[in-house]
PDB file of C-alpha atoms in Angstrom:
ATOM      1  CA  MET A   1       0.000   0.000   0.000  1.00  0.00           C
ATOM      2  CA  LYS A   2       1.371   3.400  -0.963  1.00  0.00           C
ATOM      3  CA  PRO A   3       1.884   5.561   2.151  1.00  0.00           C
ATOM      4  CA  ILE A   4      -0.138   8.746   2.404  1.00  0.00           C
ATOM      5  CA  THR A   5       1.662  11.966   3.185  1.00  0.00           C
ATOM      6  CA  PHE A   6      -0.770  14.491   4.616  1.00  0.00           C
ATOM      7  CA  ARG A   7      -0.036  18.100   3.850  1.00  0.00           C
ATOM      8  CA  PRO A   8      -2.309  19.673   6.422  1.00  0.00           C
ATOM      9  CA  ASP A   9      -4.378  22.715   5.749  1.00  0.00           C
ATOM     10  CA  SER A  10      -3.212  24.656   8.787  1.00  0.00           C
ATOM     11  CA  MET A  11      -6.410  26.706   8.853  1.00  0.00           C
ATOM     12  CA  VAL A  12      -8.537  23.545   9.101  1.00  0.00           C
ATOM     13  CA  VAL A  13      -6.346  21.990  11.790  1.00  0.00           C
ATOM     14  CA  GLU A  14      -6.276  25.181  13.834  1.00  0.00           C
ATOM     15  CA  GLN A  15      -9.998  25.874  13.483  1.00  0.00           C
ATOM     16  CA  VAL A  16     -11.155  22.338  14.283  1.00  0.00           C
ATOM     17  CA  SER A  17      -8.829  22.098  17.278  1.00  0.00           C
ATOM     18  CA  TRP A  18     -10.106  25.434  18.543  1.00  0.00           C
ATOM     19  CA  LEU A  19     -13.737  24.339  18.125  1.00  0.00           C
ATOM     20  CA  ALA A  20     -13.072  21.175  20.131  1.00  0.00           C
ATOM     21  CA  TRP A  21     -11.355  23.152  22.911  1.00  0.00           C
ATOM     22  CA  ARG A  22     -14.119  25.733  22.850  1.00  0.00           C
ATOM     23  CA  ALA A  23     -16.766  23.014  23.247  1.00  0.00           C
ATOM     24  CA  MET A  24     -15.101  21.796  26.441  1.00  0.00           C
ATOM     25  CA  VAL A  25     -14.850  25.298  27.885  1.00  0.00           C
ATOM     26  CA  ALA A  26     -18.415  26.179  26.873  1.00  0.00           C
ATOM     27  CA  GLU A  27     -19.752  23.103  28.661  1.00  0.00           C
ATOM     28  CA  VAL A  28     -17.997  23.713  31.966  1.00  0.00           C
ATOM     29  CA  ASN A  29     -18.948  27.400  31.933  1.00  0.00           C
ATOM     30  CA  LEU A  30     -22.642  26.571  31.615  1.00  0.00           C
ATOM     31  CA  SER A  31     -24.288  27.344  34.944  1.00  0.00           C
ATOM     32  CA  PRO A  32     -26.128  26.032  36.834  1.00  0.00           C
ATOM     33  CA  LYS A  33     -25.778  22.395  35.786  1.00  0.00           C
ATOM     34  CA  PRO A  34     -27.425  19.681  37.913  1.00  0.00           C
ATOM     35  CA  GLY A  35     -24.764  17.749  39.803  1.00  0.00           C
ATOM     36  CA  LEU A  36     -21.933  18.981  37.579  1.00  0.00           C
ATOM     37  CA  VAL A  37     -19.021  21.346  38.118  1.00  0.00           C
ATOM     38  CA  ASP A  38     -19.923  24.854  36.962  1.00  0.00           C
ATOM     39  CA  ARG A  39     -19.180  28.492  37.758  1.00  0.00           C
ATOM     40  CA  PHE A  40     -21.306  28.334  40.937  1.00  0.00           C
ATOM     41  CA  ASN A  41     -20.188  25.127  42.651  1.00  0.00           C
ATOM     42  CA  SER A  42     -18.532  21.743  42.201  1.00  0.00           C
ATOM     43  CA  GLY A  43     -21.812  19.846  41.996  1.00  0.00           C
ATOM     44  CA  ALA A  44     -21.658  16.328  43.413  1.00  0.00           C
ATOM     45  CA  HIS A  45     -17.850  16.312  43.123  1.00  0.00           C
ATOM     46  CA  ARG A  46     -15.513  16.740  46.070  1.00  0.00           C
ATOM     47  CA  ASP A  47     -12.281  16.187  44.144  1.00  0.00           C
ATOM     48  CA  MET A  48     -12.558  18.784  41.378  1.00  0.00           C
ATOM     49  CA  ALA A  49     -13.388  22.427  40.740  1.00  0.00           C
ATOM     50  CA  LEU A  50     -13.853  24.824  37.819  1.00  0.00           C
ATOM     51  CA  ALA A  51     -10.148  25.658  37.577  1.00  0.00           C
ATOM     52  CA  ASP A  52      -9.336  21.970  37.080  1.00  0.00           C
ATOM     53  CA  PHE A  53     -11.461  21.920  33.938  1.00  0.00           C
ATOM     54  CA  TYR A  54      -9.759  25.005  32.533  1.00  0.00           C
ATOM     55  CA  ARG A  55      -6.323  23.479  33.120  1.00  0.00           C
ATOM     56  CA  SER A  56      -7.532  20.190  31.666  1.00  0.00           C
ATOM     57  CA  ALA A  57      -8.917  21.750  28.478  1.00  0.00           C
ATOM     58  CA  ASP A  58      -5.692  23.708  27.993  1.00  0.00           C
ATOM     59  CA  ALA A  59      -3.633  20.526  28.455  1.00  0.00           C
ATOM     60  CA  ILE A  60      -5.756  18.652  25.912  1.00  0.00           C
ATOM     61  CA  ARG A  61      -5.715  21.401  23.277  1.00  0.00           C
ATOM     62  CA  PRO A  62      -2.169  20.767  21.932  1.00  0.00           C
ATOM     63  CA  TRP A  63      -3.053  17.105  21.343  1.00  0.00           C
ATOM     64  CA  LEU A  64      -6.103  17.779  19.169  1.00  0.00           C
ATOM     65  CA  PRO A  65      -4.088  18.490  15.988  1.00  0.00           C
ATOM     66  CA  ARG A  66      -2.341  15.141  16.482  1.00  0.00           C
ATOM     67  CA  PHE A  67      -5.675  13.332  16.247  1.00  0.00           C
ATOM     68  CA  ILE A  68      -6.499  15.249  13.057  1.00  0.00           C
ATOM     69  CA  HIS A  69      -3.099  14.473  11.512  1.00  0.00           C
ATOM     70  CA  TYR A  70      -3.343  10.800  12.416  1.00  0.00           C
ATOM     71  CA  GLY A  71      -6.821  10.585  10.887  1.00  0.00           C
ATOM     72  CA  ALA A  72      -5.436  12.010   7.654  1.00  0.00           C
ATOM     73  CA  ASN A  73      -2.260   9.948   7.604  1.00  0.00           C
ATOM     74  CA  SER A  74      -4.245   6.742   8.152  1.00  0.00           C
ATOM     75  CA  ALA A  75      -6.848   7.560   5.493  1.00  0.00           C
ATOM     76  CA  GLY A  76      -5.556   4.732   3.321  1.00  0.00           C
ATOM     77  CA  LEU A  77      -6.241   2.163   6.044  1.00  0.00           C
ATOM     78  CA  SER A  78      -9.548   0.445   6.605  1.00  0.00           C
ATOM     79  CA  ALA A  79     -11.661   2.256   9.177  1.00  0.00           C
ATOM     80  CA  GLN A  80     -11.345  -0.556  11.713  1.00  0.00           C
ATOM     81  CA  ALA A  81      -7.550  -0.399  11.484  1.00  0.00           C
ATOM     82  CA  VAL A  82      -7.477   3.216  12.663  1.00  0.00           C
ATOM     83  CA  LEU A  83      -8.415   2.804  16.325  1.00  0.00           C
ATOM     84  CA  PRO A  84      -5.227   0.989  17.466  1.00  0.00           C
ATOM     85  CA  GLY A  85      -3.124   3.898  16.226  1.00  0.00           C
ATOM     86  CA  LEU A  86      -5.326   6.429  17.986  1.00  0.00           C
ATOM     87  CA  ARG A  87      -4.930   4.780  21.386  1.00  0.00           C
ATOM     88  CA  PRO A  88      -1.333   5.902  22.056  1.00  0.00           C
ATOM     89  CA  ILE A  89      -2.289   9.486  21.203  1.00  0.00           C
ATOM     90  CA  GLY A  90      -5.273   9.270  23.509  1.00  0.00           C
ATOM     91  CA  LEU A  91      -3.184   7.830  26.334  1.00  0.00           C
ATOM     92  CA  GLY A  92      -0.593  10.570  25.942  1.00  0.00           C
ATOM     93  CA  CYS A  93      -3.327  13.181  26.016  1.00  0.00           C
ATOM     94  CA  GLU A  94      -4.831  11.595  29.134  1.00  0.00           C
ATOM     95  CA  ALA A  95      -1.447  11.648  30.851  1.00  0.00           C
ATOM     96  CA  ASP A  96      -1.113  15.387  30.241  1.00  0.00           C
ATOM     97  CA  MET A  97      -4.656  15.921  31.497  1.00  0.00           C
ATOM     98  CA  PHE A  98      -3.906  14.050  34.722  1.00  0.00           C
ATOM     99  CA  ARG A  99      -0.676  16.001  35.192  1.00  0.00           C
ATOM    100  CA  ALA A 100      -2.551  19.275  34.758  1.00  0.00           C
ATOM    101  CA  THR A 101      -5.220  18.312  37.287  1.00  0.00           C
ATOM    102  CA  ALA A 102      -3.038  16.485  39.831  1.00  0.00           C
ATOM    103  CA  GLY A 103      -4.694  13.176  39.013  1.00  0.00           C
ATOM    104  CA  VAL A 104      -8.319  14.286  38.664  1.00  0.00           C
ATOM    105  CA  ASN A 105     -10.345  12.830  35.776  1.00  0.00           C
ATOM    106  CA  THR A 106     -11.974  15.905  34.272  1.00  0.00           C
ATOM    107  CA  HIS A 107     -12.158  15.167  30.533  1.00  0.00           C
ATOM    108  CA  LYS A 108     -11.320  11.498  29.921  1.00  0.00           C
ATOM    109  CA  GLY A 109     -14.645  10.980  28.140  1.00  0.00           C
ATOM    110  CA  SER A 110     -14.092  14.066  26.000  1.00  0.00           C
ATOM    111  CA  ILE A 111     -10.600  12.936  25.004  1.00  0.00           C
ATOM    112  CA  PHE A 112     -12.221   9.737  23.728  1.00  0.00           C
ATOM    113  CA  SER A 113     -15.031  11.416  21.792  1.00  0.00           C
ATOM    114  CA  LEU A 114     -13.190  14.501  20.535  1.00  0.00           C
ATOM    115  CA  GLY A 115     -10.144  12.431  19.640  1.00  0.00           C
ATOM    116  CA  LEU A 116     -12.284  10.171  17.481  1.00  0.00           C
ATOM    117  CA  LEU A 117     -14.104  13.102  15.885  1.00  0.00           C
ATOM    118  CA  CYS A 118     -10.890  15.006  15.165  1.00  0.00           C
ATOM    119  CA  ALA A 119      -9.406  11.890  13.565  1.00  0.00           C
ATOM    120  CA  ALA A 120     -12.579  11.614  11.490  1.00  0.00           C
ATOM    121  CA  VAL A 121     -12.076  15.218  10.317  1.00  0.00           C
ATOM    122  CA  GLY A 122      -8.573  14.361   9.124  1.00  0.00           C
ATOM    123  CA  ARG A 123      -9.763  11.221   7.340  1.00  0.00           C
ATOM    124  CA  LEU A 124     -12.617  12.980   5.558  1.00  0.00           C
ATOM    125  CA  ARG A 125     -10.448  15.924   4.498  1.00  0.00           C
ATOM    126  CA  GLU A 126      -7.719  13.645   3.169  1.00  0.00           C
ATOM    127  CA  ARG A 127     -10.327  11.706   1.206  1.00  0.00           C
ATOM    128  CA  GLU A 128     -11.761  15.002  -0.092  1.00  0.00           C
ATOM    129  CA  GLN A 129     -15.164  14.381   1.442  1.00  0.00           C
ATOM    130  CA  PRO A 130     -17.394  16.996   3.123  1.00  0.00           C
ATOM    131  CA  VAL A 131     -16.963  17.283   6.890  1.00  0.00           C
ATOM    132  CA  THR A 132     -20.580  17.186   8.062  1.00  0.00           C
ATOM    133  CA  PRO A 133     -21.912  16.026  11.441  1.00  0.00           C
ATOM    134  CA  GLU A 134     -23.438  12.974   9.775  1.00  0.00           C
ATOM    135  CA  ALA A 135     -20.208  12.067   7.964  1.00  0.00           C
ATOM    136  CA  LEU A 136     -18.159  12.527  11.124  1.00  0.00           C
ATOM    137  CA  CYS A 137     -20.431  10.333  13.226  1.00  0.00           C
ATOM    138  CA  SER A 138     -20.552   7.666  10.538  1.00  0.00           C
ATOM    139  CA  THR A 139     -16.755   7.671  10.338  1.00  0.00           C
ATOM    140  CA  VAL A 140     -16.408   7.372  14.119  1.00  0.00           C
ATOM    141  CA  SER A 141     -18.881   4.485  14.053  1.00  0.00           C
ATOM    142  CA  ALA A 142     -16.745   2.730  11.439  1.00  0.00           C
ATOM    143  CA  PHE A 143     -13.614   3.279  13.575  1.00  0.00           C
ATOM    144  CA  CYS A 144     -15.325   1.700  16.580  1.00  0.00           C
ATOM    145  CA  GLN A 145     -17.076  -1.322  15.103  1.00  0.00           C
ATOM    146  CA  GLY A 146     -16.778  -4.228  17.526  1.00  0.00           C
ATOM    147  CA  LEU A 147     -15.521  -2.029  20.368  1.00  0.00           C
ATOM    148  CA  THR A 148     -18.425  -2.746  22.718  1.00  0.00           C
ATOM    149  CA  ALA A 149     -18.142  -6.501  22.239  1.00  0.00           C
ATOM    150  CA  ARG A 150     -14.370  -6.477  22.710  1.00  0.00           C
ATOM    151  CA  GLU A 151     -14.221  -4.246  25.772  1.00  0.00           C
ATOM    152  CA  LEU A 152     -17.556  -4.661  27.563  1.00  0.00           C
ATOM    153  CA  GLN A 153     -18.855  -8.144  26.814  1.00  0.00           C
ATOM    154  CA  HIS A 154     -15.540  -9.817  27.518  1.00  0.00           C
ATOM    155  CA  ASN A 155     -15.516 -11.015  31.138  1.00  0.00           C
ATOM    156  CA  ASN A 156     -12.353 -10.992  33.212  1.00  0.00           C
ATOM    157  CA  LEU A 157     -11.303 -10.913  36.826  1.00  0.00           C
ATOM    158  CA  LYS A 158     -10.368  -7.219  36.783  1.00  0.00           C
ATOM    159  CA  GLN A 159     -13.571  -5.697  35.507  1.00  0.00           C
ATOM    160  CA  THR A 160     -13.695  -1.975  34.849  1.00  0.00           C
ATOM    161  CA  ALA A 161     -16.616   0.106  36.081  1.00  0.00           C
ATOM    162  CA  GLY A 162     -17.888   0.183  32.507  1.00  0.00           C
ATOM    163  CA  GLN A 163     -17.812  -3.600  32.206  1.00  0.00           C
ATOM    164  CA  LYS A 164     -19.699  -4.006  35.479  1.00  0.00           C
ATOM    165  CA  LEU A 165     -22.417  -1.547  34.432  1.00  0.00           C
ATOM    166  CA  TYR A 166     -22.756  -3.286  31.080  1.00  0.00           C
ATOM    167  CA  GLN A 167     -23.202  -6.684  32.696  1.00  0.00           C
ATOM    168  CA  GLN A 168     -25.519  -5.415  35.425  1.00  0.00           C
ATOM    169  CA  LEU A 169     -27.634  -2.882  33.518  1.00  0.00           C
ATOM    170  CA  GLY A 170     -26.771  -3.256  29.829  1.00  0.00           C
ATOM    171  CA  LEU A 171     -25.355   0.279  29.664  1.00  0.00           C
ATOM    172  CA  THR A 172     -22.720   0.738  26.974  1.00  0.00           C
ATOM    173  CA  GLY A 173     -21.661   4.302  27.854  1.00  0.00           C
ATOM    174  CA  ALA A 174     -19.212   6.239  25.712  1.00  0.00           C
ATOM    175  CA  ARG A 175     -18.099   3.165  23.773  1.00  0.00           C
ATOM    176  CA  GLY A 176     -21.628   2.287  22.726  1.00  0.00           C
ATOM    177  CA  GLU A 177     -22.447   5.844  21.680  1.00  0.00           C
ATOM    178  CA  ALA A 178     -19.326   6.075  19.551  1.00  0.00           C
ATOM    179  CA  GLU A 179     -19.854   2.670  17.949  1.00  0.00           C
ATOM    180  CA  ALA A 180     -23.451   3.589  17.106  1.00  0.00           C
ATOM    181  CA  GLY A 181     -22.374   6.917  15.588  1.00  0.00           C
ATOM    182  CA  TYR A 182     -23.685   9.179  18.381  1.00  0.00           C
ATOM    183  CA  PRO A 183     -27.418   8.704  17.682  1.00  0.00           C
ATOM    184  CA  GLN A 184     -28.441  10.651  20.790  1.00  0.00           C
ATOM    185  CA  VAL A 185     -26.524  13.631  19.456  1.00  0.00           C
ATOM    186  CA  LEU A 186     -27.478  13.384  15.778  1.00  0.00           C
ATOM    187  CA  ASN A 187     -31.150  12.482  16.279  1.00  0.00           C
ATOM    188  CA  LEU A 188     -31.945  14.265  19.520  1.00  0.00           C
ATOM    189  CA  ALA A 189     -29.566  16.845  20.970  1.00  0.00           C
ATOM    190  CA  LEU A 190     -28.186  18.494  17.836  1.00  0.00           C
ATOM    191  CA  PRO A 191     -31.527  19.169  16.091  1.00  0.00           C
ATOM    192  CA  HIS A 192     -32.998  20.318  19.425  1.00  0.00           C
ATOM    193  CA  TYR A 193     -30.188  22.793  20.049  1.00  0.00           C
ATOM    194  CA  GLN A 194     -30.283  24.083  16.481  1.00  0.00           C
ATOM    195  CA  ALA A 195     -34.064  24.535  16.606  1.00  0.00           C
ATOM    196  CA  LEU A 196     -33.789  26.536  19.830  1.00  0.00           C
ATOM    197  CA  LYS A 197     -31.175  28.794  18.285  1.00  0.00           C
ATOM    198  CA  VAL A 198     -33.431  29.409  15.274  1.00  0.00           C
ATOM    199  CA  GLN A 199     -36.158  30.426  17.723  1.00  0.00           C
ATOM    200  CA  GLY A 200     -33.824  33.051  19.142  1.00  0.00           C
ATOM    201  CA  ILE A 201     -33.145  31.336  22.469  1.00  0.00           C
ATOM    202  CA  VAL A 202     -29.911  32.568  24.062  1.00  0.00           C
ATOM    203  CA  PRO A 203     -27.169  30.001  23.291  1.00  0.00           C
ATOM    204  CA  GLU A 204     -26.380  29.312  26.963  1.00  0.00           C
ATOM    205  CA  LEU A 205     -30.037  28.646  27.769  1.00  0.00           C
ATOM    206  CA  ALA A 206     -30.362  26.523  24.618  1.00  0.00           C
ATOM    207  CA  LEU A 207     -27.387  24.417  25.712  1.00  0.00           C
ATOM    208  CA  LEU A 208     -28.793  23.981  29.230  1.00  0.00           C
ATOM    209  CA  ASP A 209     -32.129  22.897  27.785  1.00  0.00           C
ATOM    210  CA  THR A 210     -30.297  20.468  25.496  1.00  0.00           C
ATOM    211  CA  LEU A 211     -28.396  19.102  28.488  1.00  0.00           C
ATOM    212  CA  LEU A 212     -31.735  18.403  30.185  1.00  0.00           C
ATOM    213  CA  LEU A 213     -32.904  16.568  27.076  1.00  0.00           C
ATOM    214  CA  LEU A 214     -29.788  14.391  27.114  1.00  0.00           C
ATOM    215  CA  MET A 215     -30.181  13.725  30.836  1.00  0.00           C
ATOM    216  CA  ALA A 216     -33.779  12.655  30.235  1.00  0.00           C
ATOM    217  CA  HIS A 217     -32.825  10.010  27.670  1.00  0.00           C
ATOM    218  CA  ASN A 218     -29.198   9.024  28.175  1.00  0.00           C
ATOM    219  CA  GLY A 219     -28.310   5.839  30.027  1.00  0.00           C
ATOM    220  CA  ASP A 220     -25.589   7.766  31.826  1.00  0.00           C
ATOM    221  CA  THR A 221     -22.990   5.417  33.287  1.00  0.00           C
ATOM    222  CA  ASN A 222     -21.652   8.190  35.533  1.00  0.00           C
ATOM    223  CA  VAL A 223     -25.044   8.475  37.195  1.00  0.00           C
ATOM    224  CA  ALA A 224     -25.553   4.710  37.392  1.00  0.00           C
ATOM    225  CA  SER A 225     -22.126   4.179  38.952  1.00  0.00           C
ATOM    226  CA  ARG A 226     -23.039   6.609  41.737  1.00  0.00           C
ATOM    227  CA  GLY A 227     -26.737   5.918  42.248  1.00  0.00           C
ATOM    228  CA  GLY A 228     -27.511   2.632  40.572  1.00  0.00           C
ATOM    229  CA  VAL A 229     -30.471   2.113  38.301  1.00  0.00           C
ATOM    230  CA  GLN A 230     -32.723   3.864  40.834  1.00  0.00           C
ATOM    231  CA  GLY A 231     -30.579   6.989  40.754  1.00  0.00           C
ATOM    232  CA  LEU A 232     -30.469   6.941  36.955  1.00  0.00           C
ATOM    233  CA  HIS A 233     -34.243   6.602  36.645  1.00  0.00           C
ATOM    234  CA  TRP A 234     -34.785   9.341  39.235  1.00  0.00           C
ATOM    235  CA  LEU A 235     -32.558  11.755  37.335  1.00  0.00           C
ATOM    236  CA  GLN A 236     -34.213  10.933  34.007  1.00  0.00           C
ATOM    237  CA  ARG A 237     -37.677  11.525  35.511  1.00  0.00           C
ATOM    238  CA  GLN A 238     -36.625  14.845  37.010  1.00  0.00           C
ATOM    239  CA  ALA A 239     -35.220  16.032  33.675  1.00  0.00           C
ATOM    240  CA  LYS A 240     -38.340  14.945  31.788  1.00  0.00           C
ATOM    241  CA  THR A 241     -40.536  16.781  34.290  1.00  0.00           C
ATOM    242  CA  LEU A 242     -38.599  20.020  33.823  1.00  0.00           C
ATOM    243  CA  LEU A 243     -38.791  19.682  30.044  1.00  0.00           C
ATOM    244  CA  ALA A 244     -42.556  19.051  30.235  1.00  0.00           C
ATOM    245  CA  GLN A 245     -42.901  22.231  32.290  1.00  0.00           C
ATOM    246  CA  GLY A 246     -41.259  24.283  29.550  1.00  0.00           C
ATOM    247  CA  GLY A 247     -37.567  23.572  29.938  1.00  0.00           C
ATOM    248  CA  ILE A 248     -34.932  26.292  30.115  1.00  0.00           C
ATOM    249  CA  ARG A 249     -35.943  29.006  27.670  1.00  0.00           C
ATOM    250  CA  ARG A 250     -35.838  32.163  29.857  1.00  0.00           C
ATOM    251  CA  PRO A 251     -33.488  33.389  32.599  1.00  0.00           C
ATOM    252  CA  ALA A 252     -36.329  32.878  35.102  1.00  0.00           C
ATOM    253  CA  ASP A 253     -36.270  29.156  34.286  1.00  0.00           C
ATOM    254  CA  LEU A 254     -32.801  28.855  35.829  1.00  0.00           C
ATOM    255  CA  PHE A 255     -34.486  28.761  39.242  1.00  0.00           C
ATOM    256  CA  HIS A 256     -35.588  25.211  38.464  1.00  0.00           C
ATOM    257  CA  LEU A 257     -32.017  24.192  37.628  1.00  0.00           C
ATOM    258  CA  TYR A 258     -30.713  25.579  40.921  1.00  0.00           C
ATOM    259  CA  ALA A 259     -33.197  23.377  42.772  1.00  0.00           C
ATOM    260  CA  PHE A 260     -32.391  20.354  40.580  1.00  0.00           C
ATOM    261  CA  ASP A 261     -28.690  20.925  41.214  1.00  0.00           C
ATOM    262  CA  GLN A 262     -29.182  20.812  44.970  1.00  0.00           C
ATOM    263  CA  ARG A 263     -31.183  17.594  44.746  1.00  0.00           C
ATOM    264  CA  CYS A 264     -28.446  15.986  42.623  1.00  0.00           C
ATOM    265  CA  ILE A 265     -25.782  17.077  45.105  1.00  0.00           C
ATOM    266  CA  THR A 266     -27.783  15.587  47.966  1.00  0.00           C
ATOM    267  CA  ARG A 267     -28.076  12.295  46.076  1.00  0.00           C
ATOM    268  CA  ASN A 268     -24.415  12.434  44.921  1.00  0.00           C
ATOM    269  CA  LEU A 269     -25.409  12.191  41.250  1.00  0.00           C
ATOM    270  CA  SER A 270     -23.434  13.731  38.402  1.00  0.00           C
ATOM    271  CA  PRO A 271     -24.501  13.277  34.754  1.00  0.00           C
ATOM    272  CA  GLY A 272     -20.990  13.406  33.344  1.00  0.00           C
ATOM    273  CA  GLY A 273     -21.880  11.180  30.392  1.00  0.00           C
ATOM    274  CA  SER A 274     -24.577  13.612  29.300  1.00  0.00           C
ATOM    275  CA  ALA A 275     -22.127  16.488  29.698  1.00  0.00           C
ATOM    276  CA  ASP A 276     -19.718  14.673  27.355  1.00  0.00           C
ATOM    277  CA  LEU A 277     -22.498  14.290  24.778  1.00  0.00           C
ATOM    278  CA  LEU A 278     -23.280  17.989  25.117  1.00  0.00           C
ATOM    279  CA  ILE A 279     -19.658  18.761  24.251  1.00  0.00           C
ATOM    280  CA  VAL A 280     -20.034  16.581  21.138  1.00  0.00           C
ATOM    281  CA  THR A 281     -23.273  18.425  20.307  1.00  0.00           C
ATOM    282  CA  HIS A 282     -21.623  21.831  20.594  1.00  0.00           C
ATOM    283  CA  PHE A 283     -18.635  20.712  18.509  1.00  0.00           C
ATOM    284  CA  LEU A 284     -20.775  19.239  15.722  1.00  0.00           C
ATOM    285  CA  HIS A 285     -23.017  22.299  15.619  1.00  0.00           C
ATOM    286  CA  GLU A 286     -20.008  24.562  15.173  1.00  0.00           C
ATOM    287  CA  ILE A 287     -18.593  22.243  12.497  1.00  0.00           C
ATOM    288  CA  SER A 288     -21.915  22.459  10.641  1.00  0.00           C
ATOM    289  CA  THR A 289     -21.649  26.261  10.509  1.00  0.00           C
ATOM    290  CA  THR A 290     -18.083  26.294   9.105  1.00  0.00           C
ATOM    291  CA  PRO A 291     -18.528  26.533   5.319  1.00  0.00           C
ATOM    292  CA  TYR A 292     -15.009  25.638   4.230  1.00  0.00           C
ATOM    293  CA  LEU A 293     -15.250  22.323   6.078  1.00  0.00           C
ATOM    294  CA  LEU A 294     -18.507  21.390   4.396  1.00  0.00           C
ATOM    295  CA  ASN A 295     -17.129  21.936   0.904  1.00  0.00           C
ATOM    296  CA  VAL A 296     -13.994  20.292  -0.474  1.00  0.00           C
TER     297      VAL A 296
END
């Protein structure tokens, strides 16, 4: 096979990396967020604060171009052959994140999802294909085929938290979402957020409302690991109730989120998986509004 030499379009690499970093910062700045770290409190977390997320995002940012470059340089490989080469980059990125946060896991899920999506950008650009949300999610799905079976269904003596939740509750978490091509983002969160923006809803309120929608439907492994299936179902019901009452469309609606936040803190529940999907939603929305990525 003839090797591919990627001559990167520096504008694309810089812009996509910035959009991914911006998505992480936009998510943590959203306030109030039920059970999550935000500008007002640390939610249900005792080991992390807002500043940790800023340091984490800044530590991750220099690695994002590497994912894009690898996606381009591996464009001649089959999709399923790409993931093994992405792992070392992801592990290096994680190591820098942990160094920046003194060992706190702030963005491990986002490194996984944004790393895959950035690699998909590189692959699509190298193959001269439009970089749309649908194409990106389809490419990530192709990268991850078989991932859930390999890493969650396989039983061993040293089970991870993800493996335990899969066996106990059938939750596939970040792996399952990626392998399926982020259906909760493409079919639910992204169109919801875009529709709210068309209606003139302030972007921060639109994102908070979209977070509620994700919380209402996502089988969040972060929540289940803290509160079991009962805690997960409680959080989903609470989110659905708030959405049925009108959601978060006006500043006055934030009162309901403050109360929800306190209830999540009391129950020690944090919907980190939904927050990760919100970051993916924000990133894909921004990609969809960048004309020179859509056209090749």
